[in-house]
Amino acid sequence: MLNRALGGLRATNLTQTTGFVAKRLLTSTRYLKGESRTPYEDKIYRQLAKELEPKSLVVKDISYGDGAMFAISIESGKFNGLSTVKQHRLVNRILKDEISKWHGLQLKTKKTV
């Protein structure tokens, strides 16, 4: 199944040719298996959904599953009229208690048209 998900590449070949990228990709197969969010991802998701009523929202733990770094992508009408910096500040304010525990955050915000 993993070979199919990687487009037929053998994991050993992928590791040899791309190094870190392959290690990062192969650390967790949770998304390849179609599994849902972790409990901590779900907590973050619910906080953002409650405050921002998003059109779309994706929360992913990208830190090998230890909850130290997250990638969040969110589209919301609450961002309309706000600059990107103000959108990010709004998300940071909502998640301030959680963010203080993290190593990093990749944040993408988008206004709903």
mmCIF file of C-alpha atoms in Angstrom:
data_model
loop_
_atom_site.group_PDB
_atom_site.id
_atom_site.type_symbol
_atom_site.label_atom_id
_atom_site.label_comp_id
_atom_site.label_asym_id
_atom_site.label_seq_id
_atom_site.Cartn_x
_atom_site.Cartn_y
_atom_site.Cartn_z
ATOM 1 C CA MET A 1 0.000 0.000 0.000
ATOM 2 C CA LEU A 2 2.808 2.418 0.857
ATOM 3 C CA ASN A 3 4.488 1.795 -2.505
ATOM 4 C CA ARG A 4 1.220 2.653 -4.244
ATOM 5 C CA ALA A 5 0.862 5.857 -2.178
ATOM 6 C CA LEU A 6 4.395 6.877 -3.137
ATOM 7 C CA GLY A 7 3.677 6.481 -6.827
ATOM 8 C CA GLY A 8 5.363 3.086 -7.084
ATOM 9 C CA LEU A 9 8.700 4.231 -5.644
ATOM 10 C CA ARG A 10 10.301 1.874 -3.196
ATOM 11 C CA ALA A 11 10.839 3.524 0.177
ATOM 12 C CA THR A 12 14.561 2.680 0.156
ATOM 13 C CA ASN A 13 15.070 4.388 -3.212
ATOM 14 C CA LEU A 14 13.108 7.418 -2.078
ATOM 15 C CA THR A 15 15.186 7.682 1.097
ATOM 16 C CA GLN A 16 18.447 7.453 -0.830
ATOM 17 C CA THR A 17 17.447 10.081 -3.377
ATOM 18 C CA THR A 18 15.710 12.636 -1.176
ATOM 19 C CA GLY A 19 17.019 12.021 2.339
ATOM 20 C CA PHE A 20 15.161 14.221 4.827
ATOM 21 C CA VAL A 21 12.017 14.548 2.705
ATOM 22 C CA ALA A 22 11.530 10.780 2.627
ATOM 23 C CA LYS A 23 12.155 10.474 6.356
ATOM 24 C CA ARG A 24 9.557 13.162 7.030
ATOM 25 C CA LEU A 25 7.016 11.568 4.698
ATOM 26 C CA LEU A 26 7.477 8.061 6.052
ATOM 27 C CA THR A 27 7.423 8.970 9.732
ATOM 28 C CA SER A 28 3.647 8.733 9.935
ATOM 29 C CA THR A 29 1.398 6.817 7.593
ATOM 30 C CA ARG A 30 -1.715 7.980 9.426
ATOM 31 C CA TYR A 31 -2.802 10.204 6.537
ATOM 32 C CA LEU A 32 -2.041 7.510 3.975
ATOM 33 C CA LYS A 33 -4.309 5.148 5.879
ATOM 34 C CA GLY A 34 -7.141 7.697 5.881
ATOM 35 C CA GLU A 35 -7.163 8.046 9.654
ATOM 36 C CA SER A 36 -8.763 11.111 11.187
ATOM 37 C CA ARG A 37 -7.244 13.822 13.354
ATOM 38 C CA THR A 38 -5.452 13.046 16.596
ATOM 39 C CA PRO A 39 -7.204 14.166 19.804
ATOM 40 C CA TYR A 40 -4.879 17.186 20.067
ATOM 41 C CA GLU A 41 -5.417 18.142 16.409
ATOM 42 C CA ASP A 42 -9.146 17.840 17.066
ATOM 43 C CA LYS A 43 -8.888 20.160 20.083
ATOM 44 C CA ILE A 44 -7.178 22.814 17.962
ATOM 45 C CA TYR A 45 -9.678 22.252 15.145
ATOM 46 C CA ARG A 46 -12.641 22.746 17.513
ATOM 47 C CA GLN A 47 -11.173 25.949 18.991
ATOM 48 C CA LEU A 48 -10.705 27.499 15.559
ATOM 49 C CA ALA A 49 -14.049 26.255 14.220
ATOM 50 C CA LYS A 50 -15.898 27.736 17.199
ATOM 51 C CA GLU A 51 -14.327 31.181 16.878
ATOM 52 C CA LEU A 52 -13.927 31.564 13.116
ATOM 53 C CA GLU A 53 -16.778 29.503 11.594
ATOM 54 C CA PRO A 54 -14.491 28.531 8.705
ATOM 55 C CA LYS A 55 -15.471 27.545 5.195
ATOM 56 C CA SER A 56 -12.459 25.208 5.227
ATOM 57 C CA LEU A 57 -10.054 24.197 7.976
ATOM 58 C CA VAL A 58 -7.133 21.764 8.051
ATOM 59 C CA VAL A 59 -5.044 21.087 11.166
ATOM 60 C CA LYS A 60 -2.044 18.733 10.912
ATOM 61 C CA ASP A 61 0.623 17.792 13.426
ATOM 62 C CA ILE A 62 3.804 17.933 11.331
ATOM 63 C CA SER A 63 6.222 17.174 14.169
ATOM 64 C CA TYR A 64 6.463 13.402 13.951
ATOM 65 C CA GLY A 65 3.342 13.138 16.113
ATOM 66 C CA ASP A 66 4.699 14.782 19.258
ATOM 67 C CA GLY A 67 2.536 17.919 19.073
ATOM 68 C CA ALA A 68 5.424 20.376 18.756
ATOM 69 C CA MET A 69 4.669 21.815 15.310
ATOM 70 C CA PHE A 70 1.462 22.271 13.356
ATOM 71 C CA ALA A 71 0.364 23.252 9.878
ATOM 72 C CA ILE A 72 -2.971 25.059 9.863
ATOM 73 C CA SER A 73 -4.849 26.195 6.785
ATOM 74 C CA ILE A 74 -8.074 28.121 7.294
ATOM 75 C CA GLU A 75 -10.546 30.028 5.123
ATOM 76 C CA SER A 76 -13.099 32.170 6.930
ATOM 77 C CA GLY A 77 -15.443 35.086 6.385
ATOM 78 C CA LYS A 78 -14.164 36.492 9.685
ATOM 79 C CA PHE A 79 -10.962 37.360 7.801
ATOM 80 C CA ASN A 80 -12.780 39.638 5.333
ATOM 81 C CA GLY A 81 -11.493 43.184 5.656
ATOM 82 C CA LEU A 82 -8.387 42.081 7.566
ATOM 83 C CA SER A 83 -4.819 42.138 6.289
ATOM 84 C CA THR A 84 -2.871 38.874 6.335
ATOM 85 C CA VAL A 85 -0.980 40.047 9.422
ATOM 86 C CA LYS A 86 -4.252 40.748 11.267
ATOM 87 C CA GLN A 87 -5.659 37.380 10.171
ATOM 88 C CA HIS A 88 -2.613 35.641 11.635
ATOM 89 C CA ARG A 89 -2.825 37.691 14.832
ATOM 90 C CA LEU A 90 -6.458 36.638 15.218
ATOM 91 C CA VAL A 91 -5.559 32.949 14.899
ATOM 92 C CA ASN A 92 -2.600 33.422 17.267
ATOM 93 C CA ARG A 93 -4.884 35.066 19.833
ATOM 94 C CA ILE A 94 -7.388 32.181 19.641
ATOM 95 C CA LEU A 95 -4.627 29.585 20.067
ATOM 96 C CA LYS A 96 -2.296 31.553 22.388
ATOM 97 C CA ASP A 97 -2.353 28.968 25.200
ATOM 98 C CA GLU A 98 -1.609 26.129 22.791
ATOM 99 C CA ILE A 99 0.991 27.998 20.704
ATOM 100 C CA SER A 100 3.059 28.675 23.822
ATOM 101 C CA LYS A 101 3.678 24.884 24.019
ATOM 102 C CA TRP A 102 4.737 24.497 20.371
ATOM 103 C CA HIS A 103 8.055 24.729 18.595
ATOM 104 C CA GLY A 104 6.501 26.192 15.448
ATOM 105 C CA LEU A 105 3.436 26.909 13.349
ATOM 106 C CA GLN A 106 2.886 26.999 9.590
ATOM 107 C CA LEU A 107 -0.194 29.156 9.105
ATOM 108 C CA LYS A 108 -2.117 29.855 5.918
ATOM 109 C CA THR A 109 -5.203 32.046 6.094
ATOM 110 C CA LYS A 110 -7.617 33.060 3.372
ATOM 111 C CA LYS A 111 -10.601 35.387 3.182
ATOM 112 C CA THR A 112 -13.911 33.909 2.044
ATOM 113 C CA VAL A 113 -15.046 35.542 -1.165
#
